[in-house]
Coordinates of C-alpha atoms in Angstrom, one line a residue:
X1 CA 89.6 70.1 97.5
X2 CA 89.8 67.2 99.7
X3 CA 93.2 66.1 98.5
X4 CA 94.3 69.8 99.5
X5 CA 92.5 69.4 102.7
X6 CA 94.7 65.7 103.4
X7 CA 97.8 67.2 102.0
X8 CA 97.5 70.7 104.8
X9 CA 96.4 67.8 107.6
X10 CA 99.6 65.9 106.9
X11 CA 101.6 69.0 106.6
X12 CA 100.2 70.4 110.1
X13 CA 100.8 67.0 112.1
X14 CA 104.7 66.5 110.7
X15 CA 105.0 70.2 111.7
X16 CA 103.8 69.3 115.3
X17 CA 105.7 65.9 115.5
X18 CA 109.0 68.2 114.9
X19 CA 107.8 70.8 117.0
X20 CA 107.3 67.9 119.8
X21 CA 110.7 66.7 118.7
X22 CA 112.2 69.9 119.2
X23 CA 110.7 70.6 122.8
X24 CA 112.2 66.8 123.7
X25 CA 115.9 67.9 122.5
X26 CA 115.1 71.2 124.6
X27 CA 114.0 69.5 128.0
X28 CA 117.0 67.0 127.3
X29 CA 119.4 69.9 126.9
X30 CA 118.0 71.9 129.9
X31 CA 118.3 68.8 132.0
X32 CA 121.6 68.0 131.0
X33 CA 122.9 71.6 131.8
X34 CA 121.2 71.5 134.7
X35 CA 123.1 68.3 135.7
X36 CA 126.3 69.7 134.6
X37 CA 125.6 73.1 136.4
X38 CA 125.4 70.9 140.0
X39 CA 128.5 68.5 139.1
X40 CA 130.6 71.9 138.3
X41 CA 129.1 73.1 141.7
X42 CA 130.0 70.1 143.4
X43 CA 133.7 70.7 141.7
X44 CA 133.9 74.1 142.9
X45 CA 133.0 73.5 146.2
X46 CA 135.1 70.5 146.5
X47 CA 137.9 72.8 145.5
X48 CA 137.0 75.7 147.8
X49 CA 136.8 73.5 150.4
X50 CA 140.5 71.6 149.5
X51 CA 141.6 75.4 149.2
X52 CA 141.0 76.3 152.4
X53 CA 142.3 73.2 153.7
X54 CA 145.4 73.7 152.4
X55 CA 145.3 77.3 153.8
X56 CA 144.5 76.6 157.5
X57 CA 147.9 73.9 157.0
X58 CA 150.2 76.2 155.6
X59 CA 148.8 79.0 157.7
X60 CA 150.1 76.0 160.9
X61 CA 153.1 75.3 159.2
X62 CA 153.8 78.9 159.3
X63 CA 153.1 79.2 162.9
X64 CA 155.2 75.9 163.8
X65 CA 157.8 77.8 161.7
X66 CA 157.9 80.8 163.2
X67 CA 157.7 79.1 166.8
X68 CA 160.7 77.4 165.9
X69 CA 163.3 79.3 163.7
X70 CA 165.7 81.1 165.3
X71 CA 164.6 85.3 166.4
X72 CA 167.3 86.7 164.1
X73 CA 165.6 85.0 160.6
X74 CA 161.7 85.7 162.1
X75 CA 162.1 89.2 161.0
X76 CA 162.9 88.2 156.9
X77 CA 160.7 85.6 156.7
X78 CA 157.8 87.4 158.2
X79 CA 157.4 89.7 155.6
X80 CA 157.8 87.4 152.4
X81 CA 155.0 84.5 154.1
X82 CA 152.4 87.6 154.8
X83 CA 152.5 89.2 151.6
X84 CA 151.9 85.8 149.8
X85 CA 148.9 84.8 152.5
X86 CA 147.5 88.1 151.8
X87 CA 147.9 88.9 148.1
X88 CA 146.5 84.8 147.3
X89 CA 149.3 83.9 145.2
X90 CA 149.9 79.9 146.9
X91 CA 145.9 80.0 145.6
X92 CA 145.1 78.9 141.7
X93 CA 144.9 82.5 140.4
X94 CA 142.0 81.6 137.9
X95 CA 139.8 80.3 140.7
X96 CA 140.4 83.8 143.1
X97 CA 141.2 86.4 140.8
X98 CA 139.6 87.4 137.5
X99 CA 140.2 90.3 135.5
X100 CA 137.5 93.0 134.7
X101 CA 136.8 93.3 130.8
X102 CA 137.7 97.0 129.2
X103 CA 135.2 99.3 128.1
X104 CA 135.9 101.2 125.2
X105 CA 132.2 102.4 124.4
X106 CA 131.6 99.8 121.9
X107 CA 128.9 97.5 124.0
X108 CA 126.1 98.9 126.4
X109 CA 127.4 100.1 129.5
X110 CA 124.4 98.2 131.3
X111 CA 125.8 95.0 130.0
X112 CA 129.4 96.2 130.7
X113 CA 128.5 97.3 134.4
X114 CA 126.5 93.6 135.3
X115 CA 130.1 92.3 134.2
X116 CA 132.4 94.5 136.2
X117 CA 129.9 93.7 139.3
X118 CA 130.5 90.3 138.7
X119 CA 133.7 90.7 138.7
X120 CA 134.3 92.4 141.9
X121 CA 131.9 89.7 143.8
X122 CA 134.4 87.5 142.8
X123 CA 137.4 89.1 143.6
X124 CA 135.8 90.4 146.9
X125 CA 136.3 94.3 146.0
X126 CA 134.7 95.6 149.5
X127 CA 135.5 98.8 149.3
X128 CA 134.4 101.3 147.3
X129 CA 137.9 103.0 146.2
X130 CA 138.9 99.1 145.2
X131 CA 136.4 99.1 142.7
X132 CA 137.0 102.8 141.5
X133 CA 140.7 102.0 141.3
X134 CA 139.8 98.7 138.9
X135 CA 136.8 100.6 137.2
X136 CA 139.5 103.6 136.1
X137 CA 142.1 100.8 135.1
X138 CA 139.6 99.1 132.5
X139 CA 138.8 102.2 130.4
X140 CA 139.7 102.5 127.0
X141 CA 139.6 104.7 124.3
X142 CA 137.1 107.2 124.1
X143 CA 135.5 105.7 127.7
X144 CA 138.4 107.3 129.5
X145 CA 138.7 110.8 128.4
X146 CA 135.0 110.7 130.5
X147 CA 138.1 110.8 133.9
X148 CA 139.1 114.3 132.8
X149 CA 135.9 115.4 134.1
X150 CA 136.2 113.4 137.5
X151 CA 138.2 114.9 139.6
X152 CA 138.0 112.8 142.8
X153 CA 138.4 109.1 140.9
X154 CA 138.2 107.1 143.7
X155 CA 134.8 107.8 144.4
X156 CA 133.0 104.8 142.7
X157 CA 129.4 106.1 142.6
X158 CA 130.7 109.5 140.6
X159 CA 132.6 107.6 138.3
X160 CA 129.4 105.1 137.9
X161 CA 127.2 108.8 137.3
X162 CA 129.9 109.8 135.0
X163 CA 129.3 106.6 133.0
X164 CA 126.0 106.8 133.0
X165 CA 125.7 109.8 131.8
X166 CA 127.5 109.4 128.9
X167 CA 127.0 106.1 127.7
X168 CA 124.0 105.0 130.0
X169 CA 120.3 104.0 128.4
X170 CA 118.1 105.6 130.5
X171 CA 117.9 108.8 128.4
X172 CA 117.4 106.2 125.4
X173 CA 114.7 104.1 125.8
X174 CA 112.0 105.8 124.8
X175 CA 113.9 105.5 121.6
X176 CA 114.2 102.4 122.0
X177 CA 110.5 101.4 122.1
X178 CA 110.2 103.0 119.5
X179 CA 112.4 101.1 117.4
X180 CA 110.6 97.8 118.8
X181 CA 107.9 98.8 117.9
X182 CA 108.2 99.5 114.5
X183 CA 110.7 97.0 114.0
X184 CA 110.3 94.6 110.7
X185 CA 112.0 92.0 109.4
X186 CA 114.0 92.6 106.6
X187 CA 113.8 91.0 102.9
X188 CA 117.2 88.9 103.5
X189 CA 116.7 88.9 107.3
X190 CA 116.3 85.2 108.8
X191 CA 113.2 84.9 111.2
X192 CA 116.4 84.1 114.1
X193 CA 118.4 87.2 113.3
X194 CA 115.0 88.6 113.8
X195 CA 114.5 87.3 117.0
X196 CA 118.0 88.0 118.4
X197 CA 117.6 91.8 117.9
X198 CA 114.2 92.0 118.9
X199 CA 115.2 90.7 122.2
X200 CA 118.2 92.8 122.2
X201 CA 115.8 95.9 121.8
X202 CA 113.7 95.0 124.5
X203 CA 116.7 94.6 126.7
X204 CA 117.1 98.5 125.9
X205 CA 113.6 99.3 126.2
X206 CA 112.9 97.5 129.5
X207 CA 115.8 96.8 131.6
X208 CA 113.7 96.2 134.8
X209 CA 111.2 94.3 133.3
X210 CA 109.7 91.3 135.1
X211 CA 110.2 88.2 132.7
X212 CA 107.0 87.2 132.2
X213 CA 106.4 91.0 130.9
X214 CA 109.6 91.1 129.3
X215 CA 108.2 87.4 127.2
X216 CA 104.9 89.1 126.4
X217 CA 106.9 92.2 125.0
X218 CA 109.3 89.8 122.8
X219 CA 106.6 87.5 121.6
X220 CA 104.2 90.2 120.7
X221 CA 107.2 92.7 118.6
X222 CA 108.6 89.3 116.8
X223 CA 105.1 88.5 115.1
X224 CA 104.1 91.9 114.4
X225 CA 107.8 92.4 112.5
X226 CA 107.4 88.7 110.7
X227 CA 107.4 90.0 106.7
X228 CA 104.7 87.1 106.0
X229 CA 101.2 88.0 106.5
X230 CA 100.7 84.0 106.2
X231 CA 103.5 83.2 108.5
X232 CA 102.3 86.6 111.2
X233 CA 98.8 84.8 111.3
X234 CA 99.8 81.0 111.8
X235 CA 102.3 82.1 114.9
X236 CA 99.5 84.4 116.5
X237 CA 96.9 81.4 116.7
X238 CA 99.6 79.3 117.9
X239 CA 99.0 80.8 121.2
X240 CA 102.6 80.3 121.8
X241 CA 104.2 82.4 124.9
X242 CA 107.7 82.4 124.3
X243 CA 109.6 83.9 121.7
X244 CA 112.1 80.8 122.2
X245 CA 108.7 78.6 120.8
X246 CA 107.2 80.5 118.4
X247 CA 110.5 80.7 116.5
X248 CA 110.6 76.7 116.8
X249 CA 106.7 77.0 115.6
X250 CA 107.6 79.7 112.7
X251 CA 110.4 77.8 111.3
X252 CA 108.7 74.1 111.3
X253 CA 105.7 75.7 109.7
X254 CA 107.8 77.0 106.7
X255 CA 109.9 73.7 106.3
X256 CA 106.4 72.1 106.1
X257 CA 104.9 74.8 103.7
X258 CA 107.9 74.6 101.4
X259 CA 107.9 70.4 101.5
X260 CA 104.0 70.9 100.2
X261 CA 105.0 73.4 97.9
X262 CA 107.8 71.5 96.3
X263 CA 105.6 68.0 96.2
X264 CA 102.5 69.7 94.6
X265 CA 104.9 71.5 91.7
X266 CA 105.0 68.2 89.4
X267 CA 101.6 67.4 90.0
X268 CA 100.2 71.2 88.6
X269 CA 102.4 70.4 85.7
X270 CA 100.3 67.5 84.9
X271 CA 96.9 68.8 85.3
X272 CA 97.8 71.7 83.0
X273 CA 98.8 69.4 80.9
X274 CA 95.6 67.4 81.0
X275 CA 93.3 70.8 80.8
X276 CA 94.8 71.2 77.1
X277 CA 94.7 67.6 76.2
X278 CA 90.7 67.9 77.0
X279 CA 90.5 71.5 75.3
X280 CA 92.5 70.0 71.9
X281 CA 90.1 67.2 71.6
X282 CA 86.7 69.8 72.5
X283 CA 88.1 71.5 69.3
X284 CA 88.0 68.8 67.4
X285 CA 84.7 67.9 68.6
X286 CA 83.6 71.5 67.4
X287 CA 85.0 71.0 64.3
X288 CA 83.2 68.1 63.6
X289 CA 79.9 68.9 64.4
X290 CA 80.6 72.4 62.4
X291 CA 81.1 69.9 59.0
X292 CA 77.9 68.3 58.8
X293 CA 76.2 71.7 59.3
X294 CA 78.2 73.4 56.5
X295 CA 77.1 70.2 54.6
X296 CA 73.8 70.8 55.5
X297 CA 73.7 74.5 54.7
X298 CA 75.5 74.1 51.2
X299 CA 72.6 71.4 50.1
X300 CA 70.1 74.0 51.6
X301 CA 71.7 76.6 49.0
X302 CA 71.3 74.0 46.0
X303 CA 67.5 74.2 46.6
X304 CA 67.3 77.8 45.6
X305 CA 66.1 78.5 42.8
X306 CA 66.0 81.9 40.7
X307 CA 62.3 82.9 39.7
X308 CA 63.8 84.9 36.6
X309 CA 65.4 81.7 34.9
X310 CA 63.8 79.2 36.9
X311 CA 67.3 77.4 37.8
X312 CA 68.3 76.2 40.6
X313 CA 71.4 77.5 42.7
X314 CA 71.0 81.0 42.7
X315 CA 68.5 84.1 43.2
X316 CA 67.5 86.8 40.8
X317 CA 70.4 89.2 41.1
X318 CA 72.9 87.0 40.4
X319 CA 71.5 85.6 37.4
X320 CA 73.0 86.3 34.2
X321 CA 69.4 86.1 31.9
X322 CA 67.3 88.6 31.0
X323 CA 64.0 89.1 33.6
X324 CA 61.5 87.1 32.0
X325 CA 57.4 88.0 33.4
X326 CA 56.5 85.6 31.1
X327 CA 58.2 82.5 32.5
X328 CA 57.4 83.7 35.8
X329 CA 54.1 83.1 35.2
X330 CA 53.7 80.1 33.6
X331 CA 56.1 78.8 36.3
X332 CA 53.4 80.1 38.6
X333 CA 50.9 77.6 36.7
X334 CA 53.4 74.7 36.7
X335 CA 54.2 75.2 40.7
X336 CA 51.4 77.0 42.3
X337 CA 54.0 79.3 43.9
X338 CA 54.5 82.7 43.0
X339 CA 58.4 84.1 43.2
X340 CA 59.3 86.2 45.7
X341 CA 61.7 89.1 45.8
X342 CA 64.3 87.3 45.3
X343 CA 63.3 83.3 44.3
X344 CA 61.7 81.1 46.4
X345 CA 61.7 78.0 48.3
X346 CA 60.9 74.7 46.7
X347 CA 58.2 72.9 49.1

C-alpha cells in the first residue's frame, strides 16, 4: 500500500513539474509575441510615417510641377497625377488595400462579418454604399442568390438584415446550448479536438459573452464531456479556470497515469508469479501432512479385530467363517471384553 502511495506521490509531482514547465514555455511565448507584436508596430508606424513622407514630397513636387510647366501640358498632366494621388497606387498596395474574403455560406456569417469589418477599417470604407458595393462583390454561390431579394443593394444595413437572416445565429443559439451542453467526447476523439469544438460551440451559444463568463462556460462544458470518470474528477479538483490549463492539466495527468501503468505491468507479472510458487509448495505441504495421517489411519484399521473369528483386520461382516457364540465367549474370558456389533477395539 505504501509503495502505491510513493509510486501516485511521484506520479503527481512529475505531472506538476511539466505542468510548471508548460506554464514557463507559455509565459515565454506570450512575452515573445508580445515583443514581436510592438517591433511589427514600431515597423508599421515607421512605414506609415515614411509613407506619408513620401506623399507630402511628391504631393510638392507636383505643385513645383505644375507651377512650372508650361499652361498648354497642365491640362494632361493634371488628370493622370490626381487619379494616382487619389486611387493610392504610388502607395505599397498590400499596406493600403486589402481585399475582403468571399462568402459562400460555408463558415459563420458572424465570423465572416468581423472579417469584412476589418477589412473596410483598413481600406477606410466611409460610406455606407462603399461597403454595400464590396459586401455584394464578395458573395458566392448560394450567399448571392440572397441579392435577388434586395432590391436597393447599396443600402448596407438591408443587405447586413438580409444576411442575417439567412445565415445569421441568432435564431440558433438556443440550439446551440444545447449541443454544449450535452456535448461528450467521442471514443476516438482527442481531449484537444474536444476542446477546439467546445469553444467553437460556445462561440455560437454566446457571442456577447464577457470572457471571464465565456472561460467559466468553456471550462465547465469540457469536463463534463471528458469520457473518463477518472480523468472528469482529477480536472474538477484541479480548480483550474481556463480551459487553455485544464487541457495542459488533463493531458500531463494521463502521460503520468500511463508512465505508472506501463512501470507497474512487469512487476504484477512477478507477484503472480510468486502467489503460485507459495500455493505449489502449500500443496505439497498438504500432501505431506495428509501421508502420515493415512499412515496413521491404516495402522488404526490393523487393530480391528473381528469378534466372530477373533482375527485381526476386519469386522464381522466381512469375514468369511462361520459365526461362532462359542468362541465369542471364551474370547470374553481370555479378554474381559465382550464384542460389539461389529468387533471391538483392542485396549
Amino acid at each position: 500500500m505504501q509503495e502505491k502511495m510513493d509510486t501516485l506521490d511521484i506520479g503527481i509531482r512529475t505531472m506538476q513539474d511539466k505542468i510548471d514547465t508548460l506554464d514557463s514555455g507559455i509565459r515565454t511565448e506570450l512575452v515573445s509575441v508580445n515583443q514581436k507584436k510592438t517591433t511589427m508596430e514600431v515597423t508599421m508606424n515607421q512605414r506609415v510615417d515614411v509613407v506619408e513622407k513620401d506623399i507630402e514630397e511628391l504631393k510638392v513636387q507636383v505643385r513645383e510641377g505644375l507651377s512650372k510647366a508650361p499652361v498648354s501640358n497642365t491640362g494632361s498632366m493634371l488628370p493622370e497625377v490626381l487619379v494616382k494621388i487619389n486611387t493610392g497606387s504610388m502607395l505599397p498596395e498590400g499596406l493600403v488595400k486589402m481585399k475582403p474574403p468571399v462568402f459562400d455560406g460555408s463558415v459563420s456569417w458572424s465570423v465572416y462579418r468581423r472579417q469584412f469589418e476589418a477589412a473596410a477599417k483598413v481600406n477606410k470604407w466611409g460610406s455606407e454604399e462603399e461597403k454595400a458595393t464590396a459586401l455584394v462583390l464578395a458573395l458566392r454561390g448560394k450567399a448571392s442568390e440572397v441579392l435577388q431579394s434586395i432590391p436597393n443593394q447599396q443600402d448596407y444595413a438591408v443587405l447586413v438584415q438580409a444576411m442575417e437572416l439567412r445565415y445569421g445565429d441568432e435564431h440558433l443559439q438556443e440550439v446551440y446550448r444545447v449541443q454544449l451542453k450535452t456535448r461528450q467526447q467521442r471514443v476516438s476523439e482527442t481531449l484537444q479536438e474536444l476542446k477546439t469544438d467546445i469553444e467553437r460551440l460556445a462561440h455560437l451559444a454566446y457571442p456577447t459573452a464577457a470572457q471571464e463568463f465565456f472561460e467559466v462556460i468553456v471550462i465547465d462544458a469540457f469536463i463534463d464531456a471528458v469520457r473518463d470518470p477518472e480523468l472528469k474528477k482529477v480536472i474538477r479538483v484541479s480548480g483550474k479556470r481556463k480551459a487553455s490549463e485544464a487541457l495542459v492539466y488533463a493531458l500531463s495527468y494521463e502521460a503520468a497515469k500511463n508512465a505508472s501503468i506501463n512501470s507497474h505491468h512487469g512487476r504484477r507479472l512477478e507477484v503472480q508469479e510468486e502467489d503460485l510458487t507459495q500455493v505449489l509448495r502449500r500443496i505439497t505441504e498438504v500432501l505431506v501432512e495428509y501421508k502420515p495421517s493415512r499412515s496413521q489411519g491404516a495402522h488404526r484399521a490393523t487393530r480391528v479385530r473381528c469378534w466372530n473369528c477373533g482375527e485381526s483386520g476386519h469386522i464381522q461382516r466381512m469375514c468369511r467363517r462361520t459365526p461362532n457364540q462359542q468362541e465369542a465367549i471364551q474370547h470374553r474370558s481370555e479378554t474381559g471384553a465382550w464384542p460389539g456389533a461389529n468387533g471391538y477395539q483392542e485396549n
